[in-house]
Short mmCIF file of C-alpha atoms in Angstrom, two decimals:
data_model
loop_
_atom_site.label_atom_id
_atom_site.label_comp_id
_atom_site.label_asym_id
_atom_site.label_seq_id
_atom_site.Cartn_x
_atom_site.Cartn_y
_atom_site.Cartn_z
CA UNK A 1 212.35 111.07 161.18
CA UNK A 2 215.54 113.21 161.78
CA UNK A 3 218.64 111.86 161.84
CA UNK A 4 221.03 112.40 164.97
CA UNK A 5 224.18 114.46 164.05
CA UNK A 6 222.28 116.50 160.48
CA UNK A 7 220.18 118.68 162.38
CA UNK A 8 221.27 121.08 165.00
CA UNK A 9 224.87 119.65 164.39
CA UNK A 10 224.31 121.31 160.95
CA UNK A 11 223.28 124.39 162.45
CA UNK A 12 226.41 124.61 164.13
CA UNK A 13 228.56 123.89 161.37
CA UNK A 14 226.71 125.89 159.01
CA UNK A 15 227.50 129.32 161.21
CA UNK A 16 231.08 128.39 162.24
CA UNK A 17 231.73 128.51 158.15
CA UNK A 18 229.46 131.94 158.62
CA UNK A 19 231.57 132.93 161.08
CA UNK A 20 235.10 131.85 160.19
CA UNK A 21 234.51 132.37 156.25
CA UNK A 22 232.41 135.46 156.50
CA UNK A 23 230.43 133.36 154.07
CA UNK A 24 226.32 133.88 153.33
CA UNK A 25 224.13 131.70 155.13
CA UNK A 26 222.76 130.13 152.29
CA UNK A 27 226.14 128.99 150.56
CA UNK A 28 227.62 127.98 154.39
CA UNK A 29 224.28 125.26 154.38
CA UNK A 30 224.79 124.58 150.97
CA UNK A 31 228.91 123.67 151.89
CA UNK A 32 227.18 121.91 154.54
CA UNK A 33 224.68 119.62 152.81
CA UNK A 34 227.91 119.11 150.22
CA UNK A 35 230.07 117.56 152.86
CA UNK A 36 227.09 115.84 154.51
CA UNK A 37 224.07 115.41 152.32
CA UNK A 38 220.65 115.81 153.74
CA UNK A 39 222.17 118.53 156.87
CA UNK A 40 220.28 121.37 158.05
CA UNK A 41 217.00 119.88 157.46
CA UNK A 42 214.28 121.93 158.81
CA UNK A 43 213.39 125.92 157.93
CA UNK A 44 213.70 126.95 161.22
CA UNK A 45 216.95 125.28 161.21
CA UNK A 46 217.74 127.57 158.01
CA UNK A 47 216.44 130.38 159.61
CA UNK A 48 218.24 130.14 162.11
CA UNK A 49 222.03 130.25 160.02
CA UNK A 50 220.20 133.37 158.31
CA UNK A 51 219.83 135.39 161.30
CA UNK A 52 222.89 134.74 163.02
CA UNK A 53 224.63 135.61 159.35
CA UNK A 54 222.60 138.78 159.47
CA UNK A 55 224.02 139.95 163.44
CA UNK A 56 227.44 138.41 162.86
CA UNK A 57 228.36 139.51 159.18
CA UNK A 58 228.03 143.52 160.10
CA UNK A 59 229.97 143.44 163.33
CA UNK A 60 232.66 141.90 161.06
CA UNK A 61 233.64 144.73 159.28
CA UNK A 62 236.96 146.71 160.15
CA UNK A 63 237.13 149.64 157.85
CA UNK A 64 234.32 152.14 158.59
CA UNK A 65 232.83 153.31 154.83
CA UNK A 66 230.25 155.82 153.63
CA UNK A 67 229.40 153.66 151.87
CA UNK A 68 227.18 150.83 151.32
CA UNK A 69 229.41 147.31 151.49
CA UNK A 70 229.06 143.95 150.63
CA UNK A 71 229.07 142.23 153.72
CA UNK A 72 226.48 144.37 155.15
CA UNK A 73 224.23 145.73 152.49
CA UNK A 74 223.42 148.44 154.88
CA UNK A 75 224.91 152.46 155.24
CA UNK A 76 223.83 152.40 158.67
CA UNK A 77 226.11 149.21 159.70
CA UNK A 78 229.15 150.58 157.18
CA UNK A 79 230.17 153.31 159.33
CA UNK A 80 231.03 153.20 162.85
CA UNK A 81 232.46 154.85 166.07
CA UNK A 82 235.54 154.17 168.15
CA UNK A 83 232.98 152.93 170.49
CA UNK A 84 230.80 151.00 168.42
CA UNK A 85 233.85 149.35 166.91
CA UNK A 86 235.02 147.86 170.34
CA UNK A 87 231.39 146.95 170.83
CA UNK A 88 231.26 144.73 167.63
CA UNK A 89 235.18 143.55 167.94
CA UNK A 90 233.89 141.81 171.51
CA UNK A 91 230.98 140.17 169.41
CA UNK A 92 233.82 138.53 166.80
CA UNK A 93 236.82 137.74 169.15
CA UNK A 94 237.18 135.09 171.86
CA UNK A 95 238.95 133.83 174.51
CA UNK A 96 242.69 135.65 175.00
CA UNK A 97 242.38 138.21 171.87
CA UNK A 98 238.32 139.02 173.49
CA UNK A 99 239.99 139.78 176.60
CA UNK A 100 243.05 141.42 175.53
CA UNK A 101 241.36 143.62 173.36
CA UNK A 102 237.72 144.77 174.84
CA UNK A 103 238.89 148.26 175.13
CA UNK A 104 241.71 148.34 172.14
CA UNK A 105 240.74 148.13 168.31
CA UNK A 106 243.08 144.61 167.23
CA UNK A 107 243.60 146.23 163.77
CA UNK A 108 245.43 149.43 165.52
CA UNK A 109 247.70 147.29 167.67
CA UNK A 110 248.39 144.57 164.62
CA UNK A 111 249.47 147.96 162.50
CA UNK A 112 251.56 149.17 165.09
CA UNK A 113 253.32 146.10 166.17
CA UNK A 114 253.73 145.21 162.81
CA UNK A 115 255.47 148.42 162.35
CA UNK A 116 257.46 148.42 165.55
CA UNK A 117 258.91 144.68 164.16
CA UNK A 118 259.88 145.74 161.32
CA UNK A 119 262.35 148.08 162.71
CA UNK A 120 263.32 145.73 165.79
CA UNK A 121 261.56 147.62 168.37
CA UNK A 122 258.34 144.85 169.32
CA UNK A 123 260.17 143.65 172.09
CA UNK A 124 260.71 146.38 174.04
CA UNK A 125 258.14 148.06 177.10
CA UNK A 126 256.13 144.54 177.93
CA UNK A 127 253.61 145.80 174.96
CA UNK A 128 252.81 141.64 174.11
CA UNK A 129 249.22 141.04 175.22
CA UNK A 130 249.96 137.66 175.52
CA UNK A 131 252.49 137.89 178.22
CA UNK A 132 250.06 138.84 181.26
CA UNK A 133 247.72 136.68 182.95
CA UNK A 134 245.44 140.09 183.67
CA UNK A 135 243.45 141.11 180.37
CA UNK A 136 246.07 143.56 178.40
CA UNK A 137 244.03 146.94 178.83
CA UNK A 138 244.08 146.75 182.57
CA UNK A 139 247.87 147.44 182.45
CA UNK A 140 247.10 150.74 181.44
CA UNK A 141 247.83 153.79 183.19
CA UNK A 142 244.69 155.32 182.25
CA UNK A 143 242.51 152.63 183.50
CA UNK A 144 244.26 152.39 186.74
CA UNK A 145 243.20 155.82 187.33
CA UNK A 146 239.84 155.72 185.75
CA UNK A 147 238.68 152.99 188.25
CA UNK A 148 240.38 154.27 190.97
CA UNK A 149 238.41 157.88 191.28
CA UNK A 150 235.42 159.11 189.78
CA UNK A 151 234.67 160.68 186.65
CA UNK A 152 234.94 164.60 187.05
CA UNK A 153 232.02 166.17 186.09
CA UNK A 154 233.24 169.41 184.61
CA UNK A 155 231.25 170.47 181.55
CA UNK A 156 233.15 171.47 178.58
CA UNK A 157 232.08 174.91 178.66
CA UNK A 158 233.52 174.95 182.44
CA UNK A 159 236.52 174.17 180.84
CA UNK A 160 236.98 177.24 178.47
CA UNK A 161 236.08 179.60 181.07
CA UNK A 162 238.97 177.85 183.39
CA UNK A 163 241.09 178.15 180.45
CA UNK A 164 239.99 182.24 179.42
CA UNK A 165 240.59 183.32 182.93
CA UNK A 166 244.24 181.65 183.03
CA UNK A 167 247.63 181.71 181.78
CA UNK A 168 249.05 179.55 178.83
CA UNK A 169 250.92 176.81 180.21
CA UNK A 170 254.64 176.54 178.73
CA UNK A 171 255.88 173.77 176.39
CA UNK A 172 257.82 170.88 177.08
CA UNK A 173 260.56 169.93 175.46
CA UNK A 174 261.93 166.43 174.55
CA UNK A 175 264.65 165.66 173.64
CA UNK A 176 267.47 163.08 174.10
CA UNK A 177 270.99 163.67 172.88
CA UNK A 178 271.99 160.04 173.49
CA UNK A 179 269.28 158.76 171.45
CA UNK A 180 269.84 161.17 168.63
CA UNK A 181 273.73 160.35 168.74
CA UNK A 182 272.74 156.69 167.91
CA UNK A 183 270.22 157.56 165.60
CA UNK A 184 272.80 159.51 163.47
CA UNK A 185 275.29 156.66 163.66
CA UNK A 186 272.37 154.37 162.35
CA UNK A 187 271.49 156.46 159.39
CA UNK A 188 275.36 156.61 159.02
CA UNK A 189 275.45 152.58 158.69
CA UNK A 190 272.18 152.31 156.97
CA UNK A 191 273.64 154.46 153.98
CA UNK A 192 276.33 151.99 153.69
CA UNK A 193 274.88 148.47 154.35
CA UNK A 194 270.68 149.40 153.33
CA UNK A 195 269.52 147.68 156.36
CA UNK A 196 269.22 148.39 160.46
CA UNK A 197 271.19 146.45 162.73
CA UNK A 198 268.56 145.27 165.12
CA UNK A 199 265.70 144.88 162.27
CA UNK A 200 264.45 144.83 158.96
CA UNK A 201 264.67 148.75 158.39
CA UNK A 202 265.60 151.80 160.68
CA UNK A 203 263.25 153.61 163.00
CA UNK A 204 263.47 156.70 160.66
CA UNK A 205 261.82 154.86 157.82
CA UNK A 206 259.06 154.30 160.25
CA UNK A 207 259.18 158.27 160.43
CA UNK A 208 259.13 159.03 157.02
CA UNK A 209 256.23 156.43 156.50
CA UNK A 210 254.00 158.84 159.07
CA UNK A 211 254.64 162.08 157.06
CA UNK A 212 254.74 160.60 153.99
CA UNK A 213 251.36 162.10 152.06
CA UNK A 214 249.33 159.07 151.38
CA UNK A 215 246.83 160.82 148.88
CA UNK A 216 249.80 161.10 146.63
CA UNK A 217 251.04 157.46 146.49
CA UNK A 218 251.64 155.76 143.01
CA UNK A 219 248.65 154.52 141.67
CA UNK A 220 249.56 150.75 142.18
CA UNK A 221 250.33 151.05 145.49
CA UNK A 222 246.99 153.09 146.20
CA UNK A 223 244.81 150.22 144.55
CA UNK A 224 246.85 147.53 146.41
CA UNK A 225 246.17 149.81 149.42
CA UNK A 226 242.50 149.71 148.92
CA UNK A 227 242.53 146.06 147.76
CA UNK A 228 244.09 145.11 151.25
CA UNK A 229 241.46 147.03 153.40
CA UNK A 230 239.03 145.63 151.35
CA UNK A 231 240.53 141.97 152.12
CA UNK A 232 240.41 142.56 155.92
CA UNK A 233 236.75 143.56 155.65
CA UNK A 234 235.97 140.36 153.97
CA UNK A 235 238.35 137.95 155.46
CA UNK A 236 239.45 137.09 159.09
CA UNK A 237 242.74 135.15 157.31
CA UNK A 238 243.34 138.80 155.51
CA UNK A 239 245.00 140.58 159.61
CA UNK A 240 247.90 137.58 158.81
CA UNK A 241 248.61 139.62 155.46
CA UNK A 242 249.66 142.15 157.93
CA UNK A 243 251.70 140.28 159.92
CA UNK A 244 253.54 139.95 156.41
CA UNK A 245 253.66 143.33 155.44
CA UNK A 246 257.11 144.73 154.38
CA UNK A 247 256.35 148.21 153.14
CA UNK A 248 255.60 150.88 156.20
CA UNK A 249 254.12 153.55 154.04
CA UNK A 250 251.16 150.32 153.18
CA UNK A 251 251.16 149.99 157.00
CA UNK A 252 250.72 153.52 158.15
CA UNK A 253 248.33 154.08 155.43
CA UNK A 254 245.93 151.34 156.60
CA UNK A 255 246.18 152.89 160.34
CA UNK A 256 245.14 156.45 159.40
CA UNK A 257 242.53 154.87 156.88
CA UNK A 258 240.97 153.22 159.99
CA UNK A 259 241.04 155.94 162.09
CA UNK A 260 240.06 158.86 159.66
CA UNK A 261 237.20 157.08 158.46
CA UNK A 262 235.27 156.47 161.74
CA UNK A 263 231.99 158.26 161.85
CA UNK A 264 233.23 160.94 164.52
CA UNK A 265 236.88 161.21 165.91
CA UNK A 266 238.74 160.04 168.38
CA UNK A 267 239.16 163.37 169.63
CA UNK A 268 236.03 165.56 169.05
CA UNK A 269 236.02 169.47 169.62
CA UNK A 270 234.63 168.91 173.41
CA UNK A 271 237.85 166.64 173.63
CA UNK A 272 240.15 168.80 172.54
CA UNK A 273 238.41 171.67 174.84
CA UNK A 274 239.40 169.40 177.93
CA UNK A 275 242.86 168.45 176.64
CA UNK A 276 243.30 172.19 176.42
CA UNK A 277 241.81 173.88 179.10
CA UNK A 278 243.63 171.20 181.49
CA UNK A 279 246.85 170.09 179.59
CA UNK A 280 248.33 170.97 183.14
CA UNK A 281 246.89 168.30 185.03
CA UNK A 282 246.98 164.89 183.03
CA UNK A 283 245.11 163.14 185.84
CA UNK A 284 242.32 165.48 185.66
CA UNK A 285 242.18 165.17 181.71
CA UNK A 286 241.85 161.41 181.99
CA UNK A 287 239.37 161.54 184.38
CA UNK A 288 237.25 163.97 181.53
CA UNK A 289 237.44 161.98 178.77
CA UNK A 290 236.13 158.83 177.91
CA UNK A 291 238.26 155.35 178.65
CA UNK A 292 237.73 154.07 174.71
CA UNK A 293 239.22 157.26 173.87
CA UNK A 294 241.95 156.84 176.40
CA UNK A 295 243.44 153.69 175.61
CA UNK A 296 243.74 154.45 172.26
CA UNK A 297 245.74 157.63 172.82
CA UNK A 298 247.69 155.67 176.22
CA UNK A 299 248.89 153.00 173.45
CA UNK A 300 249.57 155.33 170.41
CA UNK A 301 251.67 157.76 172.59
CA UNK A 302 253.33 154.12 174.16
CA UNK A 303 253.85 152.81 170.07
CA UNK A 304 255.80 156.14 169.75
CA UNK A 305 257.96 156.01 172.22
CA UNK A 306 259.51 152.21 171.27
CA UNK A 307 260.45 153.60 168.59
CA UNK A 308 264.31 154.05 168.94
CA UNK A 309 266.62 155.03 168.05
CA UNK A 310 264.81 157.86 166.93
CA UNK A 311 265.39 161.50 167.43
CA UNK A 312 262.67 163.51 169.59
CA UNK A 313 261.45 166.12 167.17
CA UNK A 314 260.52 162.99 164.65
CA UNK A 315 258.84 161.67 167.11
CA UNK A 316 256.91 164.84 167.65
CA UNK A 317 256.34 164.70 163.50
CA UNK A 318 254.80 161.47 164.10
CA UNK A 319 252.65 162.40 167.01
CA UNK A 320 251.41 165.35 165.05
CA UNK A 321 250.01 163.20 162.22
CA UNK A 322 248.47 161.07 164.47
CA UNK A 323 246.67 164.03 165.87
CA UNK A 324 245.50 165.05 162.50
CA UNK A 325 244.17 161.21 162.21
CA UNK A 326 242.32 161.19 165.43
CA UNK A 327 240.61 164.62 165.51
CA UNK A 328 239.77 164.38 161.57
CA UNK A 329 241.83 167.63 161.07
CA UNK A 330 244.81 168.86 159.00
CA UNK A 331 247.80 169.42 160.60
CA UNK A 332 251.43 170.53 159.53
CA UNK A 333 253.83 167.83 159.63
CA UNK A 334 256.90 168.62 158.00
CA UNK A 335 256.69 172.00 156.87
CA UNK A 336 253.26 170.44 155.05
CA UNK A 337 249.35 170.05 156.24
CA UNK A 338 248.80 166.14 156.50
CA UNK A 339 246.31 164.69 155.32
CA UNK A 340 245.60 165.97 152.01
CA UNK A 341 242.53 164.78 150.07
CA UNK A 342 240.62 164.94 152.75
CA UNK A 343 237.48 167.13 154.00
CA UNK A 344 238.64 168.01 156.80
CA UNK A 345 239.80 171.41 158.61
CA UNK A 346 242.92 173.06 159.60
CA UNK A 347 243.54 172.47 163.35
CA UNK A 348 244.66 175.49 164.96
CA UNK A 349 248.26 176.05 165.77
CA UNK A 350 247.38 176.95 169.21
CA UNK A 351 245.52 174.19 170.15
CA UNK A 352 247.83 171.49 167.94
CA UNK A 353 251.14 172.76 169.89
CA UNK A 354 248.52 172.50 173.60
CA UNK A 355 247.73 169.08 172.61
CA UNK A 356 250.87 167.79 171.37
CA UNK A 357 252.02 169.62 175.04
CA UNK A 358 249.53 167.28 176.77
CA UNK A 359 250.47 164.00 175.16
CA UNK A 360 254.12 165.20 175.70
CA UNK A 361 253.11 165.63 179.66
CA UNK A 362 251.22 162.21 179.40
CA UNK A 363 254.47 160.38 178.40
CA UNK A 364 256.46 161.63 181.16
CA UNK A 365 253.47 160.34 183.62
CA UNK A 366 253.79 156.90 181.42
CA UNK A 367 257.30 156.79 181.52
CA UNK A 368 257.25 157.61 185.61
CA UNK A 369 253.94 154.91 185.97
CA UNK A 370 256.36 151.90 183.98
CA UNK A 371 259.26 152.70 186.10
CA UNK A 372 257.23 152.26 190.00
CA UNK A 373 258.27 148.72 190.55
CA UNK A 374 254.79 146.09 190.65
CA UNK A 375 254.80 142.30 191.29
CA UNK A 376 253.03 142.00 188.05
CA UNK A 377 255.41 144.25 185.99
CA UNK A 378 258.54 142.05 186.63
CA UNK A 379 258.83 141.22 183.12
CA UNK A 380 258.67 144.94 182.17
CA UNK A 381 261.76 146.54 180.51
CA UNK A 382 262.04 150.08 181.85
CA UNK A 383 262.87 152.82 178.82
CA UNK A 384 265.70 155.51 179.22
CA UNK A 385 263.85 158.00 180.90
CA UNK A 386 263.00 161.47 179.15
CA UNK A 387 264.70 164.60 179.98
CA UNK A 388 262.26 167.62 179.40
CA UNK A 389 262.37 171.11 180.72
CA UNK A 390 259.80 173.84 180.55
CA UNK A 391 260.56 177.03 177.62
CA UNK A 392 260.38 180.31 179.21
#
């Protein structure tokens, strides 16, 4: 006769250690039956740890890989989309963090809030998912406007032939002298002291951690590189190793590693046919591309502007890498193509200065859609706003 409390108790214990451990079915029941002899008494009951192990353990991994891992034993469940990432993320994460991040990979925003802390920026724009009763993504400009009109149905090929039979639009500029003032008065004191007043390190470390080239780091900080994405693939304790993390260049390396090894870009060529056929109308490209795609661009473009003080044009260098990142494609950052060591292609100038136009036009929209006043935005702490003007 079974005992009350070894059974389906066991069960339950058995694939919390599965799930909080990332630990094999069989050594979770044997952990089990350790603790509490004679648990988990029935096959079915074993069975039962072994097939939740074998849905859970796969949706667990971060890092998309070519190749075959240990947690998954499987090429097919190693690599991954954008979209099949947030799919598995909501499988993993509960309550605030399953809200907060349905339609936002958790490893991007621990990277870049990480980052932004380390140089005393984390406070600033209401970024904290935690501070709104409404899940986090909704806050986004790009949703609003997603769920408030349709999808347009413009084929990409519509869009080239909109773009061939018009003019190019002109560039914007930004730039602010005020910021760049205080940013030269920071590097001024950070020269003297070796450390930023409002945080660990100055903004333009952060900078030179983006167009740093990665495939050309020491070899003890590449393994240690690799050992840590290997960590957060294995272990849900490993994102607090993050939270730690002093060194930017580790940090920025782990955010392009997750984003340049997804099975297809952020921004495919279709994307980038949308982006520049109607860089002139940001509404309309929002309403083109897809809203996983979109929030991940709405909250890299908002992680670059909290950076301060920080001249414009090194904000541009940073933008431009993260282009490279999301359409798997080299681009010149700093008189250099970023990223190196990698199979990818050369972006075009043409369309890498049209695209960095259109995220440029996208932050002014931001910066006008945080400053319209919103009983839920109270808390919200409006940036300077950006002065741009177009080049003849």
């Amino acid at each position: 006769m079974l005992k009350n409390g070894l059974g389906r108790t066991g069960v339950l214990i058995a694939c919390y250690l599965v799930y909080s451990m990332r630990v094999r079915a069989n050594d979770a029941i044997r952990l089990v039956r350790k603790k509490r002899p004679k648990s988990v008494q029935t096959s079915g009951q074993i069975l039962c740890v072994q097939q939740f192990e074998h849905y859970l353990l796969p949706q667990t991994v971060v890092f998309s890989s070519k190749e075959t891992l240990n947690l998954t034993k499987d090429k097919m469940t190693s690599e991954f989309t954008l979209k099949q990432y947030l799919y598995r993320q909501r499988a993993t994460l509960h309550g605030l963090e399953e809200r907060a991040f349905r339609e936002l990979p958790k490893i991007v925003y621990c990277l870049c809030e990480r980052l932004l802390k380390l140089c005393g920026c984390h406070q600033s724009a209401g970024m904290d998912f935690r501070v709104k009763n409404k899940p986090f993504y909704k806050s986004f400009m790009v949703y609003r406007i997603r769920k408030s009109k349709p999808p347009d149905p413009t084929t990409p090929e519509e869009v080239v032939n909109e773009l061939d039979n018009g003019t190019a639009l002109p560039m914007v500029e930004w730039r602010d002298p005020v910021e760049e003032d205080i940013e030269r008065n920071l590097e001024t004191v950070t020269r003297i002291t070796g450390t930023s007043s409002n945080g660990s390190i100055p903004a333009v470390q952060i900078h030179e951690a983006f167009t740093v080239d990665h495939g050309c780091l020491p070899g003890d900080r590449m393994k240690y590189l690799k050992d840590l994405r290997n960590d957060i693939n294995q272990r849900t304790e490993a994102f607090e190793k993050i939270n730690k993390e002093m060194d930017p260049v580790i940090l920025t390396g782990l955010l392009f590693e997750w984003l340049e090894c997804l099975k297809k870009p952020v921004l495919d060529i279709e994307d980038l046919s949308i982006i520049v056929g109607r860089a002139h109308n940001v509404e309309s490209c929002i309403l083109a591309l897809t809203m996983e795609d979109l929030i991940l661009l709405e909250y890299l473009l908002h992680f670059v502007t909290r950076l301060r003080p920080l001249a414009a044009h090194k904000k541009v260098d940073i933008l431009k890498r993260l282009l490279a990142s999301l359409t798997h494609q080299t681009v010149m950052v700093s008189g250099r193509c970023l990223p190196t060591r990698k199979d990818f292609h050369r972006l075009r100038d043409g369309t890498c200065s049209q695209v960095i136009n259109f995220m440029l036009r996208m932050i002014v929209e931001l910066q006008r859609d945080i400053i319209k006043p919103s009983k839920d935005d109270v808390d919200v702490v409006v940036p300077r706003r950006l002065r741009i003007k177009a080049w003849k």
